[in-house]
XYZ file of C-alpha atoms in Angstrom:
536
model
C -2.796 14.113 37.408
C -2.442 15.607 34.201
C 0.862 17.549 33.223
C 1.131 19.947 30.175
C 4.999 19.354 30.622
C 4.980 15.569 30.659
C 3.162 16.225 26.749
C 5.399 18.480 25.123
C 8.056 16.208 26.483
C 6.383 13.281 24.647
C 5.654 15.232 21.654
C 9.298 16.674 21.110
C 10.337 13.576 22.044
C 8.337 11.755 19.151
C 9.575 14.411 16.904
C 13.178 13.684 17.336
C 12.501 10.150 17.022
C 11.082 10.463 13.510
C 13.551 12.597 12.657
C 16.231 10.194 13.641
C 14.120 7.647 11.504
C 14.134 9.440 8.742
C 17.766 10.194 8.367
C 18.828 6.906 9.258
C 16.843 5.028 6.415
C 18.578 6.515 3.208
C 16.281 5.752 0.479
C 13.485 6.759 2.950
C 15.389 10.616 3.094
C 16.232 10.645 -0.427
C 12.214 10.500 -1.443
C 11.398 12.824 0.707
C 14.346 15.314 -0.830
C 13.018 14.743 -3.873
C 8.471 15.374 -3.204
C 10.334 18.184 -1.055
C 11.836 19.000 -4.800
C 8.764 18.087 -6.659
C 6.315 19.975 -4.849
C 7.893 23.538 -4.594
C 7.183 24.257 -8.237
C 3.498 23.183 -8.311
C 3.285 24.952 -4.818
C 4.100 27.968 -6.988
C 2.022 26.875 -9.605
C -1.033 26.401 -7.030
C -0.506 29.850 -5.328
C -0.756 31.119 -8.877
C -4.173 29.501 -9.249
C -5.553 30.403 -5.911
C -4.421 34.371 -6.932
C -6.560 33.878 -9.907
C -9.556 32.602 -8.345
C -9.842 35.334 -6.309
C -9.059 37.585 -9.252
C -12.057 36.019 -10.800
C -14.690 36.277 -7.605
C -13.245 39.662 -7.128
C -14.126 40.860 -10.470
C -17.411 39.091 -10.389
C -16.767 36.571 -13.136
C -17.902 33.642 -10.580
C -21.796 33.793 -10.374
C -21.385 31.941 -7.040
C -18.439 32.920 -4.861
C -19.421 31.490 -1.552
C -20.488 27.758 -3.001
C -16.974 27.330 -4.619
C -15.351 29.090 -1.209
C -17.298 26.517 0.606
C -16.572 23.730 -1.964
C -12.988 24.393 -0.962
C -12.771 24.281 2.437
C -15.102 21.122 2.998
C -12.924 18.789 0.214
C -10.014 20.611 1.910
C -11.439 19.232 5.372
C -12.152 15.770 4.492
C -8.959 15.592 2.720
C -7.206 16.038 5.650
C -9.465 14.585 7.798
C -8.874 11.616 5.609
C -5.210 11.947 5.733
C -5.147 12.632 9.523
C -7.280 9.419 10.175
C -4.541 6.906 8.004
C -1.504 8.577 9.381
C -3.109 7.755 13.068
C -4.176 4.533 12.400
C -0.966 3.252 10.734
C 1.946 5.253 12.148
C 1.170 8.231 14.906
C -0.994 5.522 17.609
C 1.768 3.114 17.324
C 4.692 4.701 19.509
C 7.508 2.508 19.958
C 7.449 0.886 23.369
C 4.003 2.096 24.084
C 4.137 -0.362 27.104
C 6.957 1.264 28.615
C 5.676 4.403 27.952
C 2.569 4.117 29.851
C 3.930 2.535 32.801
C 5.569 6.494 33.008
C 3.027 8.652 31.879
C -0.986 8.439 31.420
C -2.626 7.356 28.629
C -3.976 10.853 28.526
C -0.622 12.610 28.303
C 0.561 10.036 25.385
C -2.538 10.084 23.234
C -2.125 14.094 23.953
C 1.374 14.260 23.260
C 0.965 11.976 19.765
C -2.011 14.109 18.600
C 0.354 17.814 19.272
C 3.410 15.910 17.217
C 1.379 15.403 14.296
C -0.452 18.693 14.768
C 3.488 20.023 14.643
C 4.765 17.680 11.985
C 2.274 18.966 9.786
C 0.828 21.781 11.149
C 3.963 23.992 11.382
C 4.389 24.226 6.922
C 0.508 24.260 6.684
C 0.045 26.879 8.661
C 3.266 28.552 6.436
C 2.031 27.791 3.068
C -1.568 28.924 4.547
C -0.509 31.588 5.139
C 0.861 32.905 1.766
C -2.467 31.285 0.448
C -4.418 33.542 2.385
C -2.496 36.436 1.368
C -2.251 35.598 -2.435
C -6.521 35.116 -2.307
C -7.130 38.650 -0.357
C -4.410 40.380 -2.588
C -6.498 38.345 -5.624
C -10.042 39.359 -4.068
C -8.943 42.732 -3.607
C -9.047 42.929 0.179
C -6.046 42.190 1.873
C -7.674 42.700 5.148
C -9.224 39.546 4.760
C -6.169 37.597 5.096
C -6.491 37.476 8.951
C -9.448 35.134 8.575
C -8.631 33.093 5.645
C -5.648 32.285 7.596
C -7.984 31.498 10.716
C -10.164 29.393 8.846
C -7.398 27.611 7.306
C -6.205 26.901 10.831
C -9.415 25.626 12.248
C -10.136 23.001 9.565
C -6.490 21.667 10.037
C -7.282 21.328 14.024
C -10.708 19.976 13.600
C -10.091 17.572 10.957
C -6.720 16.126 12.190
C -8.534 15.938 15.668
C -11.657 14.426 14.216
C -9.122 11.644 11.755
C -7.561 10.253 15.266
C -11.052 9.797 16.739
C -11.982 7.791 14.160
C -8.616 6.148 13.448
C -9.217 5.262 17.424
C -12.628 3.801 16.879
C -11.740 1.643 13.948
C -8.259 0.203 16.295
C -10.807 -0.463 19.242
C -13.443 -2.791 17.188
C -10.156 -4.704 15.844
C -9.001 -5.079 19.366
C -12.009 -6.215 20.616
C -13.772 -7.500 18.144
C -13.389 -11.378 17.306
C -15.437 -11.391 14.189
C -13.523 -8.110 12.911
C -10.043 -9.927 13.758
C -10.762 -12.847 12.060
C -11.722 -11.047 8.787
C -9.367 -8.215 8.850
C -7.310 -9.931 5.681
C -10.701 -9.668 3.990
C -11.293 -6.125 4.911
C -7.638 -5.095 3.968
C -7.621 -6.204 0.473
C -11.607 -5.556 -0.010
C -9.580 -1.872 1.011
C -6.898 -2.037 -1.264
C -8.781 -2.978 -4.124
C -11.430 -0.862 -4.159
C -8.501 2.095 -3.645
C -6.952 0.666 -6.627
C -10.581 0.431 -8.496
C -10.477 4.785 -7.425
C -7.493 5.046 -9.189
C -7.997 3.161 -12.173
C -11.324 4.166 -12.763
C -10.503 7.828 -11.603
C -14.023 8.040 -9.866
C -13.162 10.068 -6.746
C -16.177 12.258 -7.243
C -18.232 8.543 -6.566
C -16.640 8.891 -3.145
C -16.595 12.278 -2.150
C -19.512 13.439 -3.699
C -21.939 12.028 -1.189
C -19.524 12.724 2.244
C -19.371 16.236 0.478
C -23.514 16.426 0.091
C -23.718 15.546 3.758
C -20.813 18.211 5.241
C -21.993 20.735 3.443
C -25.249 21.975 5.039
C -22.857 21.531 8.905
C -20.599 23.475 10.422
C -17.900 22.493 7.889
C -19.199 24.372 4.906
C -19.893 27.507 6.947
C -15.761 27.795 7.101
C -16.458 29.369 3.635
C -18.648 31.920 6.038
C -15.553 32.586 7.945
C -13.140 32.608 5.075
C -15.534 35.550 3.830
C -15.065 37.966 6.087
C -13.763 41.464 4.886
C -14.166 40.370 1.330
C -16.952 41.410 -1.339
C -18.820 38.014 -1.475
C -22.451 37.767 0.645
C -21.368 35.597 2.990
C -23.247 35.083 6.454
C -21.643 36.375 9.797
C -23.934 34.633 12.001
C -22.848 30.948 9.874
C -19.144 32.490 10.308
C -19.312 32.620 13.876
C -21.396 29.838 14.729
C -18.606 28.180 12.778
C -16.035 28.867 15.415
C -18.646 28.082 18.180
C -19.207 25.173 17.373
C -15.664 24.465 17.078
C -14.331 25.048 19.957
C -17.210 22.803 21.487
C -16.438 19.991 19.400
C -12.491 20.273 20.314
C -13.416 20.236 24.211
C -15.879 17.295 23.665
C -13.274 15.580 21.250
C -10.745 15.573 24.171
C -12.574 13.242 26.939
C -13.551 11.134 23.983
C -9.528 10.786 22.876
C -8.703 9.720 26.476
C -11.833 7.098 26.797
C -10.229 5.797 23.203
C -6.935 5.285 24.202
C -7.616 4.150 26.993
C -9.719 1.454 25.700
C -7.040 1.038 23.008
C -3.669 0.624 25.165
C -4.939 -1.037 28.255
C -7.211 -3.633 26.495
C -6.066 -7.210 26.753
C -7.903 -8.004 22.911
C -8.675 -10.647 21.326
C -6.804 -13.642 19.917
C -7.667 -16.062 17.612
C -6.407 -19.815 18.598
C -5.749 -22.235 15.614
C -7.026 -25.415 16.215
C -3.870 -27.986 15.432
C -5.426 -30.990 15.527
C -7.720 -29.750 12.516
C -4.692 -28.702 10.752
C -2.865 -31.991 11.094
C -5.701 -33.789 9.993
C -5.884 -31.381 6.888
C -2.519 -31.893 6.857
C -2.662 -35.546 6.598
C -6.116 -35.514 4.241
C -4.412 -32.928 1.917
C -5.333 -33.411 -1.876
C -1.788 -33.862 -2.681
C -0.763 -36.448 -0.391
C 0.175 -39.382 -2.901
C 1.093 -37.103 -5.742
C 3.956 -35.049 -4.269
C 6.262 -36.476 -2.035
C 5.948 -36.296 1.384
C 8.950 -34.245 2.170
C 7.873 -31.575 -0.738
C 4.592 -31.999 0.706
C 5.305 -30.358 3.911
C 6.977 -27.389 2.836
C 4.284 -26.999 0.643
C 1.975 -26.993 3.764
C 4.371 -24.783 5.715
C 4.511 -22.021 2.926
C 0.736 -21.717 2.319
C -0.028 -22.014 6.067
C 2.540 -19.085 6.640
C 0.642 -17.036 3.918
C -2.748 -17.540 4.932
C -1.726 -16.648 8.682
C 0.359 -13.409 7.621
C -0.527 -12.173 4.328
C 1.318 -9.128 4.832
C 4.966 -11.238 4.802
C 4.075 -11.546 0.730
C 2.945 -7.391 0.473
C 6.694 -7.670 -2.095
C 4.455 -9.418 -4.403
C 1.971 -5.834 -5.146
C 4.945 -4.369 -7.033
C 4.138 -5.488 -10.491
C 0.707 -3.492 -9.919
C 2.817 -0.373 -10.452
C 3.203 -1.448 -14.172
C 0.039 -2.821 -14.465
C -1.917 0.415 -13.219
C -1.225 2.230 -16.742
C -2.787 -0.018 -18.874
C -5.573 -1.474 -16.944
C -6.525 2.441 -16.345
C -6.147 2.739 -20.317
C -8.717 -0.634 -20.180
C -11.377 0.763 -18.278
C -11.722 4.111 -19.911
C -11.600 2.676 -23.408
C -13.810 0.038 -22.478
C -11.363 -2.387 -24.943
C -8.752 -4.562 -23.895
C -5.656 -3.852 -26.160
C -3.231 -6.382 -27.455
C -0.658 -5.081 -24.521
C -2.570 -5.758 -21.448
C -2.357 -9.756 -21.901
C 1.951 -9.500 -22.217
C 1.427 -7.331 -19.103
C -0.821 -9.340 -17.371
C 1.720 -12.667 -18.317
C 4.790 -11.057 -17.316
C 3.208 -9.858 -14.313
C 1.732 -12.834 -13.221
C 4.999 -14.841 -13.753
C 7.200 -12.388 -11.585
C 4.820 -13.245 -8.680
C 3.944 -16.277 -9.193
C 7.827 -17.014 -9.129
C 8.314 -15.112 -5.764
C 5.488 -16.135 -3.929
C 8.080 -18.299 -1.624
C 10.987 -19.228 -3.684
C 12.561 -16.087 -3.895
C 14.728 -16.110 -0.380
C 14.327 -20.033 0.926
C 17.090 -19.806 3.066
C 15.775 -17.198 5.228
C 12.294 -17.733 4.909
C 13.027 -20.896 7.366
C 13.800 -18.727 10.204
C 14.810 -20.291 13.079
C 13.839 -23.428 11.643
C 16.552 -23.755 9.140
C 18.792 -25.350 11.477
C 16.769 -28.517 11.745
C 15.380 -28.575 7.847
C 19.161 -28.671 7.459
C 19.602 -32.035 9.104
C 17.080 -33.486 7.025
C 18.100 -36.374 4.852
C 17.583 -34.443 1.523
C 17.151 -31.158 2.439
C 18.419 -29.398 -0.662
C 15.489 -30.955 -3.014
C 12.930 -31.073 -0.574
C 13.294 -27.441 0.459
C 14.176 -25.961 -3.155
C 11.364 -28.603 -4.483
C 8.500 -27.403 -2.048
C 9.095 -23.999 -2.268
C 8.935 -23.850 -5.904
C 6.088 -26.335 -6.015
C 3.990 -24.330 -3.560
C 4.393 -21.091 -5.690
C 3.335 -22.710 -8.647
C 0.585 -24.597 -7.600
C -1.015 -21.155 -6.317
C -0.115 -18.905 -8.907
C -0.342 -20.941 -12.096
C -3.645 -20.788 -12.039
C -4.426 -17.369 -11.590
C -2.060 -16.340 -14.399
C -2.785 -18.921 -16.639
C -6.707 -17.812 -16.194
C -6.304 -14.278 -16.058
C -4.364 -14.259 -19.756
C -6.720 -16.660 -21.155
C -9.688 -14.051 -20.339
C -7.942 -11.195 -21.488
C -6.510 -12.766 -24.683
C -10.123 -13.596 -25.344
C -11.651 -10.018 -25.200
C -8.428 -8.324 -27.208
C -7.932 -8.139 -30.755
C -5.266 -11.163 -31.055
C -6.155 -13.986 -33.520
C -8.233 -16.842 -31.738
C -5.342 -19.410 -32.419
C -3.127 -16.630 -30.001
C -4.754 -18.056 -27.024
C -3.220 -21.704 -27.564
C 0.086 -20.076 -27.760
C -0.748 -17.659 -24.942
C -1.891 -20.456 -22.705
C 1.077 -22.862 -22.956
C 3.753 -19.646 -22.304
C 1.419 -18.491 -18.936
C 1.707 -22.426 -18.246
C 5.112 -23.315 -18.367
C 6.677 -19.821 -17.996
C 4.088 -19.413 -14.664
C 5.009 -23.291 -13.523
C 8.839 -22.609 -14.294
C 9.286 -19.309 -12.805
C 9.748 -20.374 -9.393
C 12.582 -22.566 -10.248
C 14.161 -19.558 -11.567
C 13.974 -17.797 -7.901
C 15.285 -20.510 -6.558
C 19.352 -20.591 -7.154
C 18.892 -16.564 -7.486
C 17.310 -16.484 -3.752
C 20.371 -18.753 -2.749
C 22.875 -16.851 -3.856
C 21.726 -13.614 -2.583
C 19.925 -14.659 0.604
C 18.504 -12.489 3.490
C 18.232 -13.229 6.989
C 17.156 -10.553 8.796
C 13.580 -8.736 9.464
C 12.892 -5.704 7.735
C 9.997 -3.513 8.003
C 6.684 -4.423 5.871
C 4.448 -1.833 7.690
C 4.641 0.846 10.808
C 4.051 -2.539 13.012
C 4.926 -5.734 11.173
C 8.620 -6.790 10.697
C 9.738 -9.751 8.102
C 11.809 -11.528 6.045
C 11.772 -11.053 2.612
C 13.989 -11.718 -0.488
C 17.128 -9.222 -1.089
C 16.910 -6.218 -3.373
C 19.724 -7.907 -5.613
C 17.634 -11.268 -5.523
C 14.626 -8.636 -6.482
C 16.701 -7.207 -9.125
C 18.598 -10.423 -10.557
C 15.112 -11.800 -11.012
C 13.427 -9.429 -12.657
C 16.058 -9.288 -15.397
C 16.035 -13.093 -15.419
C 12.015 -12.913 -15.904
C 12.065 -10.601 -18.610
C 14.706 -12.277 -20.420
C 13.072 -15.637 -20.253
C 9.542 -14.082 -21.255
C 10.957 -11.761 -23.880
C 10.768 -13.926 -27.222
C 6.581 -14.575 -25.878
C 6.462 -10.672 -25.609
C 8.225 -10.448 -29.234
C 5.749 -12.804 -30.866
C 2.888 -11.861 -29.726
C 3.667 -8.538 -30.449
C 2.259 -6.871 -32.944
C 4.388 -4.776 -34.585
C 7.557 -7.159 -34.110
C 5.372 -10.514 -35.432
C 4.004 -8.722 -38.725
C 7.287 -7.365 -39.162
C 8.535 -11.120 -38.480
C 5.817 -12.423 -41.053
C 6.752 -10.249 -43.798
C 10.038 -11.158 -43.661
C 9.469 -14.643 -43.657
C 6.714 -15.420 -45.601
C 4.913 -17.317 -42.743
C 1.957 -16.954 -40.985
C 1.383 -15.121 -37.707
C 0.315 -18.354 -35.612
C 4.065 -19.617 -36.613
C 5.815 -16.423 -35.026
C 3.507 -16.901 -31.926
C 4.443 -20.575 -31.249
C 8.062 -19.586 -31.834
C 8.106 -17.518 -28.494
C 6.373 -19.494 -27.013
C 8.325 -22.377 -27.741
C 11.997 -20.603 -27.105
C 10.488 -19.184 -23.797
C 9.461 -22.249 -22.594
C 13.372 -23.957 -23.843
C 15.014 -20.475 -22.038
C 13.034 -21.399 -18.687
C 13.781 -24.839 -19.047
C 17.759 -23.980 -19.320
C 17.406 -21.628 -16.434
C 15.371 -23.466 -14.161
C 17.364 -26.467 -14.341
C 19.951 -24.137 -13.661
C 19.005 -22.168 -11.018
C 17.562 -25.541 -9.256
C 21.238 -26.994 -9.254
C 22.459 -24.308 -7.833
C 19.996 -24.094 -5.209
C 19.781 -27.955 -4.461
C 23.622 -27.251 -4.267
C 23.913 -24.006 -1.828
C 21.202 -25.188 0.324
C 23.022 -28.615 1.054
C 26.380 -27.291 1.434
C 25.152 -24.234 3.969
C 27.060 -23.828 6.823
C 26.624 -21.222 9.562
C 28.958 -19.233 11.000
């Protein structure tokens, strides 16, 4: 039997425990301090704007109140709608202990008490900042009476959005549950995701997107909130829309809550689907694999190790998608222009290089898990464990960096003998670089879990590995960055009466000699910590 006490329980309850979250992960409270920051100022600036627009329809300088009204409240729904849906999928249907949680309560009073925690996580300042939006537009408009039902409408798309993102946050969790096919490919449909997100942003085509979901809402019950927004105001809207608006509502919210239950239901108490690897297929790969006979054996099956780990969980190498926040500037800058400048290549290289380098090699001590133990009682374990992991990184990102440069180096303005000199740094720099992780992964190891996602916990390299490296990277790809530039190479040129090409092979050349000294190096060091581990 249902109890309204048993859900308040579990939504306080949920409340307290992201609280307690939050405060306990430092960095994770300091970020929100500062958006808290961040965001009062353009909240000020916003409530500004929205006084103005009214302003405007109030003094009949807008031709077409109600569209733009309406305009408003439908992105405003699918915005949230949108939000509401990610938030579900990723955080708010993944309690902790779930399993213990419905062996105490129904999966009615947990999906129930989830959905009113986010409804009061977020609800509680919308409904705040609402409300001084409603009153800024009505003072704006010129009738404050209005601010009743701006307030209401405001309400009602936050309900029937958030409510309508968890049903379809619920859906989506159900086919990957149950679904074979859709498990199987869900790497595929994750980055097919996250790239064309990242294609949004640089391209800065939302209206592509929203346009057509907006063309379709429109005409429904969510564009006749501008109706109900319109009430005790000047512009024509229609009553009968406005309360047909609410109507309709309310049935939606009843018929949405047997449809949550049948969801979660579905959801939690599913057994789902698993995919079994077929290991006698592997070790015949294993034993067939195009490198047997050119590395040896022992590198060979770390190699093996480190790409099968990969391929299985993709999300244990997310680290590597950091360079992408450097890279997001000037590939934006790319696509606008329709021109590849003579920056993008360096970016690309330097890029490329920091994850090709820690792919695997970056933390090899506590990448092995519970593993290292016995890779430790190997006969050579230092070389064969510093070797493979190094090997396996270059081997898969070599090529992708070495390509990607030549391509771009092609289509920018840089002088056609640039792309000999371009294509030997991305070579040995790309090839080198996870030598260089090696020793610094060593000395600053990690050996506990951390959290990669709501769900997902694993081990990845140390933020003082992540930082040591990064400095090591640039330094070692800094003279290839100086020659090719183009400011620093004419200046270069002038001064010493030679030509361009010469400057360009010169980085080049000292890169290559600076990753040689540091990869040797860092390898010694590595070959040396790994070898003389002990545990404690």
């Amino acid at each position: 039997m249902f109890q309204w006490t048993l859900l308040s329980t579990i939504a306080i309850t949920e409340l307290r425990r992201r609280w307690r979250a939050l405060t306990s992960n430092t960095v994770q409270l300091v970020a929100s301090v500062v958006v808290l920051v961040v965001f009062l100022p353009f909240s000020l600036v916003g409530l500004a704007g929205v006084f103005f627009f009214g302003a405007a329809i109030g003094s009949g300088e807008i031709e077409t109140p109600l569209e733009w009204i309406q305009m408003a409240f439908v992105y405003g729904w699918i915005g949230v709608a949108g939000l509401g849906g990610y938030r579900a999928y990723s955080i708010a249907l993944r309690p902790d202990n779930a399993d213990g949680l419905l062996t105490t309560v129904s999966h009615r009073e947990l999906v129930g008490g989830l959905v009113v925690a986010e409804l009061l996580l977020w609800g509680v300042p919308a409904v705040v900042f609402g409300a001084a939006v409603s009153l800024v537009f009505a003072i704006g408009l010129g009738s404050p009476l209005a601010t009743p039902f701006i307030l209401l409408t405001i309400c009602v798309v936050l309900v029937t959005a958030l409510v309508t993102g968890f049903i379809v946050a619920l859906a989506v969790r159900n086919s990957g549950v149950r679904s074979k096919f859709l498990t199987r490919i869900r790497t595929v449909l994750l980055a097919g995701a996250a790239i064309a997100y990242l294609w949004l942003i640089v391209t800065q085509n939302l209206v592509s997107v929203f346009d057509p979901i907006y063309q379709v809402l429109s005409p429904t019950p969510v564009g006749w909130y501008g109706d109900l927004a319109t009430i005790g105001t000047k512009v024509d809207g229609s009553a009968l829309r406005a309360g047909g608006s609410l109507v309709i509502s309310g049935v939606l919210l009843a018929a949405a809550i047997p449809v949550l239950y049948r969801l979660a239901e579905w959801l939690w108490y599913a057994d789902g689907v698993s995919i079994e690897h077929d290991r006698s297929v592997e070790r015949t790969e294993s034993r067939r694999s195009r490198l047997t006979g050119i590395v040896p054996a022992p590198l060979l099956g770390v190699i093996q190790v480190d790409w099968k780990r990969a391929r299985r969980a993709p999300v244990m190498l997310s680290f590597t998608l950091y360079p992408l926040i450097i890279l997001i500037g000037p590939i934006t800058t790319a696509v606008q222009t329709g021109t590849v400048g003579r920056s993008l290549p360096l970016w690309v290289l330097l890029s490329g290089i920091w994850i090709t380098g820690s792919l695997f090699a970056l933390n090899i001590l506590g990448a092995e898990g519970a593993t290292l133990p016995v890779t430790l009682l190997g006969a050579v374990p230092g070389r064969a464990l510093v070797g493979g992991h190094a090997v396996a990184s270059a081997l898969l990102g070599t090529p992708i960096t070495v390509g990607a440069v030549i391509v771009l180096v092609i289509l920018s303005p840089h002088q056609s003998t640039a792309l000999v000199t371009f294509s030997f740094s991305a070579l040995i720099l790309a090839a080198g670089s996870g030598f260089i992780a090696t020793g610094i992964g060593t000395v600053f190891p990690r050996f506990e879990a951390v959290s990669v996602s709501r769900s997902t916990k694993a081990i990845v390299p140390s933020k003082t590995a992540f930082a040591v490296y990064s400095v090591v990277i640039l330094l070692v790809t800094l003279p290839t960055i100086l020659g090719h530039s183009a400011i620093v190479s004419h200046w270069l040129t002038s001064v010493f009466g030679v030509h361009e090409i010469v400057i360009n092979a010169a980085g080049a050349i000292f890169s290559a000699l600076l990753v040689v000294l540091f990869g040797s190096i860092s390898t010694y060091i590595a070959i040396h910590r790994v070898e003389s581990y002990r545990f404690e």
